Amino acid sequence: MIQLKNIEKVYRTATIETVALNKVNLDIEKGEFVSIMGPSGCGKSTLLNIIGLLDEPSKGQVEIDGKQTNGLSDAQLASFRNQTLGFIFQSFHLINDLPVLDNVELPLLYRNVSSAERRRLASEALEKVGLSNRMKHYPNQLSGGQKQRVAIARAIVGQPEIILADEPTGNLDSNMGNEIMDILLTLNQRDKATIVMVTHDENMAKRTHRLIRLFDGSQVS
Ligand SMILES: Nc1ncnc2c1ncn2[C@@H]1O[C@H](COP(=O)(O)OP(=O)(O)O)[C@@H](O)[C@H]1O
Ligand SMILES: [Mg+2]
């Protein structure tokens, strides 16, 4: 489902060169729930962004859902991302001037989906994360855990096969973090979503199928 071959990522600025990823090889099966751990700055977000086609490797190949992604145009990448991938971030990335329901509908605006169908799908996604009673609220009227549940609803509204989460519980207390983890586990087990999650929390990582550890841009286990 996700195949990385010999991935290298080097960031160059005027004065320094940072090797963010060094020869990373990764093969993630359909239906797997994989976690990624490692110290701050070791390349976790870079790796997730490369899997998510938000960033390009300096070297190596990325194959997602059987499709070789090297050489796709920006428009092709955007469309493929929209169809196949759902993203969840530590800081939620919600749009504060839009009510919850509109936030969740956003990914569907880039597809040919009628407004009635968008409402229906967004309500369904919000139901899955237990937030049907907050559709008309604005993000700043919600708790952190609720905001993250909205972000999950937005990530799953287009029924992507792959969910990528970058420290989704990093800004939450442990109770809220566990609720988010329960939702992700349900999406993996019931809806068969393939999930890749970066986390700092060993207890969260233990609940996934496989743990990948990074250190200084290299995979160490
Ligand atoms: N846009 C960028 N420009 C330059 N260096 C970057 C950029 N993004 C990340 N880096 C560097 O790459 C390394 C890996 O970063 P990152 O993937 O964000 O680590 P993590 O998510 O594990 O904390 C770090 O040393 C970071 O400073
Ligand atoms: Mg990071």
PDB file of C-alpha atoms and ligand atoms in Angstrom:
ATOM      1  CA  MET A   1       0.000   0.000   0.000  1.00  0.00           C
ATOM      2  CA  ILE A   2       2.919   2.331   0.876  1.00  0.00           C
ATOM      3  CA  GLN A   3       6.376   1.593  -0.456  1.00  0.00           C
ATOM      4  CA  LEU A   4       9.426   3.770   0.096  1.00  0.00           C
ATOM      5  CA  LYS A   5      12.690   2.873  -1.600  1.00  0.00           C
ATOM      6  CA  ASN A   6      15.995   4.413  -0.562  1.00  0.00           C
ATOM      7  CA  ILE A   7      14.500   7.696   0.496  1.00  0.00           C
ATOM      8  CA  GLU A   8      16.863  10.553   1.179  1.00  0.00           C
ATOM      9  CA  LYS A   9      15.901  14.070   2.089  1.00  0.00           C
ATOM     10  CA  VAL A  10      18.418  16.874   2.345  1.00  0.00           C
ATOM     11  CA  TYR A  11      17.378  20.400   3.279  1.00  0.00           C
ATOM     12  CA  ARG A  12      19.756  23.044   2.013  1.00  0.00           C
ATOM     13  CA  THR A  13      19.836  26.630   3.182  1.00  0.00           C
ATOM     14  CA  ALA A  14      22.469  29.233   2.271  1.00  0.00           C
ATOM     15  CA  THR A  15      24.721  28.129   5.113  1.00  0.00           C
ATOM     16  CA  ILE A  16      23.819  24.583   6.186  1.00  0.00           C
ATOM     17  CA  GLU A  17      22.805  21.257   4.806  1.00  0.00           C
ATOM     18  CA  THR A  18      20.620  18.994   6.938  1.00  0.00           C
ATOM     19  CA  VAL A  19      20.206  15.330   6.114  1.00  0.00           C
ATOM     20  CA  ALA A  20      16.673  14.814   7.385  1.00  0.00           C
ATOM     21  CA  LEU A  21      16.295  11.251   6.023  1.00  0.00           C
ATOM     22  CA  ASN A  22      19.002   8.817   5.046  1.00  0.00           C
ATOM     23  CA  LYS A  23      18.251   5.698   2.960  1.00  0.00           C
ATOM     24  CA  VAL A  24      14.877   4.892   4.434  1.00  0.00           C
ATOM     25  CA  ASN A  25      13.125   1.795   3.088  1.00  0.00           C
ATOM     26  CA  LEU A  26       9.616   1.056   4.173  1.00  0.00           C
ATOM     27  CA  ASP A  27       6.843  -1.264   3.133  1.00  0.00           C
ATOM     28  CA  ILE A  28       3.436  -0.802   4.738  1.00  0.00           C
ATOM     29  CA  GLU A  29       0.671  -3.270   3.943  1.00  0.00           C
ATOM     30  CA  LYS A  30      -2.950  -2.432   3.353  1.00  0.00           C
ATOM     31  CA  GLY A  31      -4.787  -2.435   6.683  1.00  0.00           C
ATOM     32  CA  GLU A  32      -1.681  -1.973   8.837  1.00  0.00           C
ATOM     33  CA  PHE A  33      -1.532   0.533  11.691  1.00  0.00           C
ATOM     34  CA  VAL A  34       2.087   1.630  12.008  1.00  0.00           C
ATOM     35  CA  SER A  35       3.589   4.075  14.474  1.00  0.00           C
ATOM     36  CA  ILE A  36       6.770   6.096  14.084  1.00  0.00           C
ATOM     37  CA  MET A  37       8.821   7.225  17.086  1.00  0.00           C
ATOM     38  CA  GLY A  38      12.137   8.962  17.615  1.00  0.00           C
ATOM     39  CA  PRO A  39      13.681  12.045  19.215  1.00  0.00           C
ATOM     40  CA  SER A  40      12.736  15.534  18.120  1.00  0.00           C
ATOM     41  CA  GLY A  41      14.379  16.494  14.827  1.00  0.00           C
ATOM     42  CA  CYS A  42      15.049  12.901  13.723  1.00  0.00           C
ATOM     43  CA  GLY A  43      12.924  13.227  10.571  1.00  0.00           C
ATOM     44  CA  LYS A  44       9.498  11.898  11.602  1.00  0.00           C
ATOM     45  CA  SER A  45       7.456  14.746  10.112  1.00  0.00           C
ATOM     46  CA  THR A  46       9.643  14.802   7.018  1.00  0.00           C
ATOM     47  CA  LEU A  47       8.959  11.095   6.518  1.00  0.00           C
ATOM     48  CA  LEU A  48       5.225  11.515   7.007  1.00  0.00           C
ATOM     49  CA  ASN A  49       5.137  14.486   4.623  1.00  0.00           C
ATOM     50  CA  ILE A  50       6.942  12.464   1.983  1.00  0.00           C
ATOM     51  CA  ILE A  51       4.506   9.558   2.389  1.00  0.00           C
ATOM     52  CA  GLY A  52       1.695  12.120   2.183  1.00  0.00           C
ATOM     53  CA  LEU A  53       3.094  13.637  -1.010  1.00  0.00           C
ATOM     54  CA  LEU A  54       3.330  17.027   0.688  1.00  0.00           C
ATOM     55  CA  ASP A  55       7.083  17.021   0.240  1.00  0.00           C
ATOM     56  CA  GLU A  56       9.395  15.448  -2.326  1.00  0.00           C
ATOM     57  CA  PRO A  57      12.382  13.268  -1.452  1.00  0.00           C
ATOM     58  CA  SER A  58      15.818  14.372  -2.680  1.00  0.00           C
ATOM     59  CA  LYS A  59      16.392  10.777  -3.801  1.00  0.00           C
ATOM     60  CA  GLY A  60      14.404   7.556  -3.860  1.00  0.00           C
ATOM     61  CA  GLN A  61      10.964   6.359  -4.864  1.00  0.00           C
ATOM     62  CA  VAL A  62       7.544   6.645  -3.291  1.00  0.00           C
ATOM     63  CA  GLU A  63       4.798   4.286  -4.354  1.00  0.00           C
ATOM     64  CA  ILE A  64       1.336   4.755  -2.877  1.00  0.00           C
ATOM     65  CA  ASP A  65      -1.578   2.425  -3.553  1.00  0.00           C
ATOM     66  CA  GLY A  66       0.307   0.853  -6.465  1.00  0.00           C
ATOM     67  CA  LYS A  67       1.073   4.188  -8.065  1.00  0.00           C
ATOM     68  CA  GLN A  68       4.593   5.467  -8.669  1.00  0.00           C
ATOM     69  CA  THR A  69       4.448   9.126  -7.644  1.00  0.00           C
ATOM     70  CA  ASN A  70       7.753  10.428  -8.997  1.00  0.00           C
ATOM     71  CA  GLY A  71       7.195  12.768 -11.879  1.00  0.00           C
ATOM     72  CA  LEU A  72       3.515  13.509 -11.240  1.00  0.00           C
ATOM     73  CA  SER A  73       2.572  17.157 -11.787  1.00  0.00           C
ATOM     74  CA  ASP A  74       1.447  19.298  -8.852  1.00  0.00           C
ATOM     75  CA  ALA A  75      -2.168  19.048 -10.022  1.00  0.00           C
ATOM     76  CA  GLN A  76      -1.940  15.265 -10.318  1.00  0.00           C
ATOM     77  CA  LEU A  77      -0.382  15.066  -6.864  1.00  0.00           C
ATOM     78  CA  ALA A  78      -3.079  17.270  -5.346  1.00  0.00           C
ATOM     79  CA  SER A  79      -5.825  15.180  -6.856  1.00  0.00           C
ATOM     80  CA  PHE A  80      -4.224  11.881  -5.838  1.00  0.00           C
ATOM     81  CA  ARG A  81      -3.694  13.214  -2.305  1.00  0.00           C
ATOM     82  CA  ASN A  82      -7.298  14.324  -2.102  1.00  0.00           C
ATOM     83  CA  GLN A  83      -8.612  10.907  -3.190  1.00  0.00           C
ATOM     84  CA  THR A  84      -6.274   8.627  -1.288  1.00  0.00           C
ATOM     85  CA  LEU A  85      -4.917  10.343   1.819  1.00  0.00           C
ATOM     86  CA  GLY A  86      -6.352  11.913   4.961  1.00  0.00           C
ATOM     87  CA  PHE A  87      -4.154  14.065   7.222  1.00  0.00           C
ATOM     88  CA  ILE A  88      -4.310  14.751  10.944  1.00  0.00           C
ATOM     89  CA  PHE A  89      -1.899  17.184  12.616  1.00  0.00           C
ATOM     90  CA  GLN A  90      -0.886  17.893  16.211  1.00  0.00           C
ATOM     91  CA  SER A  91      -2.259  21.430  16.066  1.00  0.00           C
ATOM     92  CA  PHE A  92      -5.523  20.413  14.311  1.00  0.00           C
ATOM     93  CA  HIS A  93      -5.245  22.929  11.409  1.00  0.00           C
ATOM     94  CA  LEU A  94      -8.940  23.814  11.471  1.00  0.00           C
ATOM     95  CA  ILE A  95     -10.295  27.002   9.914  1.00  0.00           C
ATOM     96  CA  ASN A  96     -11.548  29.126  12.781  1.00  0.00           C
ATOM     97  CA  ASP A  97     -14.053  31.244  10.800  1.00  0.00           C
ATOM     98  CA  LEU A  98     -15.893  28.190   9.552  1.00  0.00           C
ATOM     99  CA  PRO A  99     -18.355  26.112  11.558  1.00  0.00           C
ATOM    100  CA  VAL A 100     -17.462  22.494  12.268  1.00  0.00           C
ATOM    101  CA  LEU A 101     -19.626  21.072   9.468  1.00  0.00           C
ATOM    102  CA  ASP A 102     -18.006  23.345   6.844  1.00  0.00           C
ATOM    103  CA  ASN A 103     -14.526  22.434   8.084  1.00  0.00           C
ATOM    104  CA  VAL A 104     -15.325  18.768   7.598  1.00  0.00           C
ATOM    105  CA  GLU A 105     -16.768  19.333   4.120  1.00  0.00           C
ATOM    106  CA  LEU A 106     -13.606  21.059   2.860  1.00  0.00           C
ATOM    107  CA  PRO A 107     -11.879  18.081   1.172  1.00  0.00           C
ATOM    108  CA  LEU A 108     -15.068  17.420  -0.808  1.00  0.00           C
ATOM    109  CA  LEU A 109     -15.036  20.906  -2.345  1.00  0.00           C
ATOM    110  CA  TYR A 110     -12.225  19.729  -4.607  1.00  0.00           C
ATOM    111  CA  ARG A 111     -14.347  16.896  -5.942  1.00  0.00           C
ATOM    112  CA  ASN A 112     -17.547  16.846  -7.918  1.00  0.00           C
ATOM    113  CA  VAL A 113     -19.864  16.366  -4.979  1.00  0.00           C
ATOM    114  CA  SER A 114     -23.201  18.193  -4.680  1.00  0.00           C
ATOM    115  CA  SER A 115     -23.738  20.353  -1.625  1.00  0.00           C
ATOM    116  CA  ALA A 116     -26.453  18.015  -0.312  1.00  0.00           C
ATOM    117  CA  GLU A 117     -24.106  15.062  -0.648  1.00  0.00           C
ATOM    118  CA  ARG A 118     -21.308  17.044   1.059  1.00  0.00           C
ATOM    119  CA  ARG A 119     -23.585  17.736   4.025  1.00  0.00           C
ATOM    120  CA  ARG A 120     -24.586  14.093   4.226  1.00  0.00           C
ATOM    121  CA  LEU A 121     -21.006  12.778   4.116  1.00  0.00           C
ATOM    122  CA  ALA A 122     -19.740  15.400   6.584  1.00  0.00           C
ATOM    123  CA  SER A 123     -22.564  14.634   9.044  1.00  0.00           C
ATOM    124  CA  GLU A 124     -21.751  10.948   8.740  1.00  0.00           C
ATOM    125  CA  ALA A 125     -18.046  11.581   9.425  1.00  0.00           C
ATOM    126  CA  LEU A 126     -18.926  13.700  12.467  1.00  0.00           C
ATOM    127  CA  GLU A 127     -21.164  10.934  13.721  1.00  0.00           C
ATOM    128  CA  LYS A 128     -18.232   8.502  13.542  1.00  0.00           C
ATOM    129  CA  VAL A 129     -16.183  10.717  15.851  1.00  0.00           C
ATOM    130  CA  GLY A 130     -19.105  11.354  18.202  1.00  0.00           C
ATOM    131  CA  LEU A 131     -19.593  15.039  17.387  1.00  0.00           C
ATOM    132  CA  SER A 132     -23.012  15.135  15.749  1.00  0.00           C
ATOM    133  CA  ASN A 133     -24.107  17.598  18.417  1.00  0.00           C
ATOM    134  CA  ARG A 134     -21.403  20.173  17.571  1.00  0.00           C
ATOM    135  CA  MET A 135     -21.930  20.693  13.829  1.00  0.00           C
ATOM    136  CA  LYS A 136     -22.811  24.392  14.075  1.00  0.00           C
ATOM    137  CA  HIS A 137     -20.139  25.265  16.635  1.00  0.00           C
ATOM    138  CA  TYR A 138     -16.959  27.085  15.674  1.00  0.00           C
ATOM    139  CA  PRO A 139     -13.567  25.503  16.416  1.00  0.00           C
ATOM    140  CA  ASN A 140     -12.763  27.980  19.220  1.00  0.00           C
ATOM    141  CA  GLN A 141     -15.909  26.842  21.047  1.00  0.00           C
ATOM    142  CA  LEU A 142     -14.518  23.313  21.344  1.00  0.00           C
ATOM    143  CA  SER A 143     -12.064  21.540  23.641  1.00  0.00           C
ATOM    144  CA  GLY A 144      -8.743  20.307  22.250  1.00  0.00           C
ATOM    145  CA  GLY A 145      -9.995  16.731  22.062  1.00  0.00           C
ATOM    146  CA  GLN A 146     -13.129  17.854  20.232  1.00  0.00           C
ATOM    147  CA  LYS A 147     -11.060  19.897  17.778  1.00  0.00           C
ATOM    148  CA  GLN A 148      -8.957  16.862  17.022  1.00  0.00           C
ATOM    149  CA  ARG A 149     -12.115  14.816  16.484  1.00  0.00           C
ATOM    150  CA  VAL A 150     -13.281  17.425  13.945  1.00  0.00           C
ATOM    151  CA  ALA A 151      -9.887  17.139  12.242  1.00  0.00           C
ATOM    152  CA  ILE A 152     -10.311  13.352  12.097  1.00  0.00           C
ATOM    153  CA  ALA A 153     -13.789  13.754  10.601  1.00  0.00           C
ATOM    154  CA  ARG A 154     -12.290  16.051   7.963  1.00  0.00           C
ATOM    155  CA  ALA A 155      -9.530  13.509   7.264  1.00  0.00           C
ATOM    156  CA  ILE A 156     -12.006  10.640   6.743  1.00  0.00           C
ATOM    157  CA  VAL A 157     -14.863  12.455   4.994  1.00  0.00           C
ATOM    158  CA  GLY A 158     -13.590  11.497   1.540  1.00  0.00           C
ATOM    159  CA  GLN A 159     -13.092   7.885   2.632  1.00  0.00           C
ATOM    160  CA  PRO A 160      -9.342   7.801   1.971  1.00  0.00           C
ATOM    161  CA  GLU A 161      -7.580   4.438   2.127  1.00  0.00           C
ATOM    162  CA  ILE A 162      -4.684   5.900   4.086  1.00  0.00           C
ATOM    163  CA  ILE A 163      -4.691   8.128   7.181  1.00  0.00           C
ATOM    164  CA  LEU A 164      -1.509   9.968   8.179  1.00  0.00           C
ATOM    165  CA  ALA A 165      -1.345  11.441  11.665  1.00  0.00           C
ATOM    166  CA  ASP A 166       1.543  13.589  12.955  1.00  0.00           C
ATOM    167  CA  GLU A 167       1.480  13.472  16.775  1.00  0.00           C
ATOM    168  CA  PRO A 168      -2.338  13.603  16.852  1.00  0.00           C
ATOM    169  CA  THR A 169      -2.413  13.361  20.656  1.00  0.00           C
ATOM    170  CA  GLY A 170       0.593  15.624  21.292  1.00  0.00           C
ATOM    171  CA  ASN A 171      -1.482  18.616  22.410  1.00  0.00           C
ATOM    172  CA  LEU A 172      -4.002  16.623  24.444  1.00  0.00           C
ATOM    173  CA  ASP A 173      -4.161  15.348  28.001  1.00  0.00           C
ATOM    174  CA  SER A 174      -4.005  11.580  28.396  1.00  0.00           C
ATOM    175  CA  ASN A 175      -7.788  11.044  28.616  1.00  0.00           C
ATOM    176  CA  MET A 176      -8.446  12.967  25.444  1.00  0.00           C
ATOM    177  CA  GLY A 177      -5.426  11.338  23.839  1.00  0.00           C
ATOM    178  CA  ASN A 178      -6.837   7.905  24.582  1.00  0.00           C
ATOM    179  CA  GLU A 179     -10.196   8.859  23.065  1.00  0.00           C
ATOM    180  CA  ILE A 180      -8.437   9.923  19.870  1.00  0.00           C
ATOM    181  CA  MET A 181      -6.455   6.691  19.864  1.00  0.00           C
ATOM    182  CA  ASP A 182      -9.684   4.674  20.290  1.00  0.00           C
ATOM    183  CA  ILE A 183     -11.178   6.432  17.251  1.00  0.00           C
ATOM    184  CA  LEU A 184      -8.080   5.726  15.143  1.00  0.00           C
ATOM    185  CA  LEU A 185      -8.136   2.063  16.198  1.00  0.00           C
ATOM    186  CA  THR A 186     -11.786   1.792  15.194  1.00  0.00           C
ATOM    187  CA  LEU A 187     -11.061   3.371  11.802  1.00  0.00           C
ATOM    188  CA  ASN A 188      -8.301   0.811  11.315  1.00  0.00           C
ATOM    189  CA  GLN A 189     -10.245  -2.221  12.506  1.00  0.00           C
ATOM    190  CA  ARG A 190     -13.762  -1.485  11.303  1.00  0.00           C
ATOM    191  CA  ASP A 191     -13.175   0.657   8.229  1.00  0.00           C
ATOM    192  CA  LYS A 192      -9.872  -1.049   7.273  1.00  0.00           C
ATOM    193  CA  ALA A 193      -7.995   2.234   6.968  1.00  0.00           C
ATOM    194  CA  THR A 194      -4.222   1.956   6.683  1.00  0.00           C
ATOM    195  CA  ILE A 195      -2.770   4.315   9.302  1.00  0.00           C
ATOM    196  CA  VAL A 196       0.685   5.780   9.836  1.00  0.00           C
ATOM    197  CA  MET A 197       1.008   7.741  13.074  1.00  0.00           C
ATOM    198  CA  VAL A 198       3.933   9.688  14.512  1.00  0.00           C
ATOM    199  CA  THR A 199       3.832   9.677  18.300  1.00  0.00           C
ATOM    200  CA  HIS A 200       5.936  10.467  21.367  1.00  0.00           C
ATOM    201  CA  ASP A 201       3.866   8.139  23.492  1.00  0.00           C
ATOM    202  CA  GLU A 202       5.072   4.554  23.949  1.00  0.00           C
ATOM    203  CA  ASN A 203       1.634   3.534  25.230  1.00  0.00           C
ATOM    204  CA  MET A 204      -0.039   4.704  22.026  1.00  0.00           C
ATOM    205  CA  ALA A 205       2.643   3.018  19.918  1.00  0.00           C
ATOM    206  CA  LYS A 206       2.076  -0.265  21.786  1.00  0.00           C
ATOM    207  CA  ARG A 207      -1.514  -0.325  20.613  1.00  0.00           C
ATOM    208  CA  THR A 208      -0.483  -0.320  16.925  1.00  0.00           C
ATOM    209  CA  HIS A 209       0.659  -3.289  14.808  1.00  0.00           C
ATOM    210  CA  ARG A 210       4.230  -2.158  14.261  1.00  0.00           C
ATOM    211  CA  LEU A 211       6.642   0.450  15.539  1.00  0.00           C
ATOM    212  CA  ILE A 212       9.299   2.086  13.380  1.00  0.00           C
ATOM    213  CA  ARG A 213      12.058   3.959  15.173  1.00  0.00           C
ATOM    214  CA  LEU A 214      14.023   6.751  13.560  1.00  0.00           C
ATOM    215  CA  PHE A 215      17.273   8.237  14.787  1.00  0.00           C
ATOM    216  CA  ASP A 216      19.074  11.046  12.984  1.00  0.00           C
ATOM    217  CA  GLY A 217      17.204  10.380   9.759  1.00  0.00           C
ATOM    218  CA  SER A 218      17.842   6.630   9.713  1.00  0.00           C
ATOM    219  CA  GLN A 219      15.543   3.782  10.529  1.00  0.00           C
ATOM    220  CA  VAL A 220      16.948   1.953  13.551  1.00  0.00           C
ATOM    221  CA  SER A 221      14.251  -0.695  14.027  1.00  0.00           C
TER     222      SER A 221
HETATM  223  N1  LIG B   1      11.923  23.158   5.674  1.00  0.00           N
HETATM  224  C1  LIG B   1      13.075  22.818   6.276  1.00  0.00           C
HETATM  225  N2  LIG B   1      14.229  23.464   5.992  1.00  0.00           N
HETATM  226  C2  LIG B   1      15.394  23.123   6.598  1.00  0.00           C
HETATM  227  N3  LIG B   1      15.506  22.139   7.511  1.00  0.00           N
HETATM  228  C3  LIG B   1      14.386  21.460   7.847  1.00  0.00           C
HETATM  229  C4  LIG B   1      13.114  21.758   7.261  1.00  0.00           C
HETATM  230  N4  LIG B   1      12.183  20.929   7.778  1.00  0.00           N
HETATM  231  C5  LIG B   1      12.854  20.137   8.648  1.00  0.00           C
HETATM  232  N5  LIG B   1      14.172  20.448   8.700  1.00  0.00           N
HETATM  233  C6  LIG B   1      15.210  19.774   9.516  1.00  0.00           C
HETATM  234  O1  LIG B   1      15.157  18.391   9.231  1.00  0.00           O
HETATM  235  C7  LIG B   1      15.304  17.634  10.420  1.00  0.00           C
HETATM  236  C8  LIG B   1      14.083  16.721  10.593  1.00  0.00           C
HETATM  237  O2  LIG B   1      12.941  17.524  10.905  1.00  0.00           O
HETATM  238  P1  LIG B   1      11.508  16.909  11.218  1.00  0.00           P
HETATM  239  O3  LIG B   1      11.186  15.906  10.178  1.00  0.00           O
HETATM  240  O4  LIG B   1      10.557  18.033  11.390  1.00  0.00           O
HETATM  241  O5  LIG B   1      11.769  16.169  12.621  1.00  0.00           O
HETATM  242  P2  LIG B   1      10.742  15.563  13.695  1.00  0.00           P
HETATM  243  O6  LIG B   1       9.365  15.611  13.123  1.00  0.00           O
HETATM  244  O7  LIG B   1      11.244  14.172  13.951  1.00  0.00           O
HETATM  245  O8  LIG B   1      10.886  16.398  14.926  1.00  0.00           O
HETATM  246  C9  LIG B   1      15.514  18.614  11.537  1.00  0.00           C
HETATM  247  O9  LIG B   1      16.888  18.737  11.777  1.00  0.00           O
HETATM  248  C10 LIG B   1      14.931  19.900  10.992  1.00  0.00           C
HETATM  249  O10 LIG B   1      15.565  21.021  11.553  1.00  0.00           O
HETATM  250 MG    MG B   2       7.631  16.520  13.786  1.00  0.00          MG
END
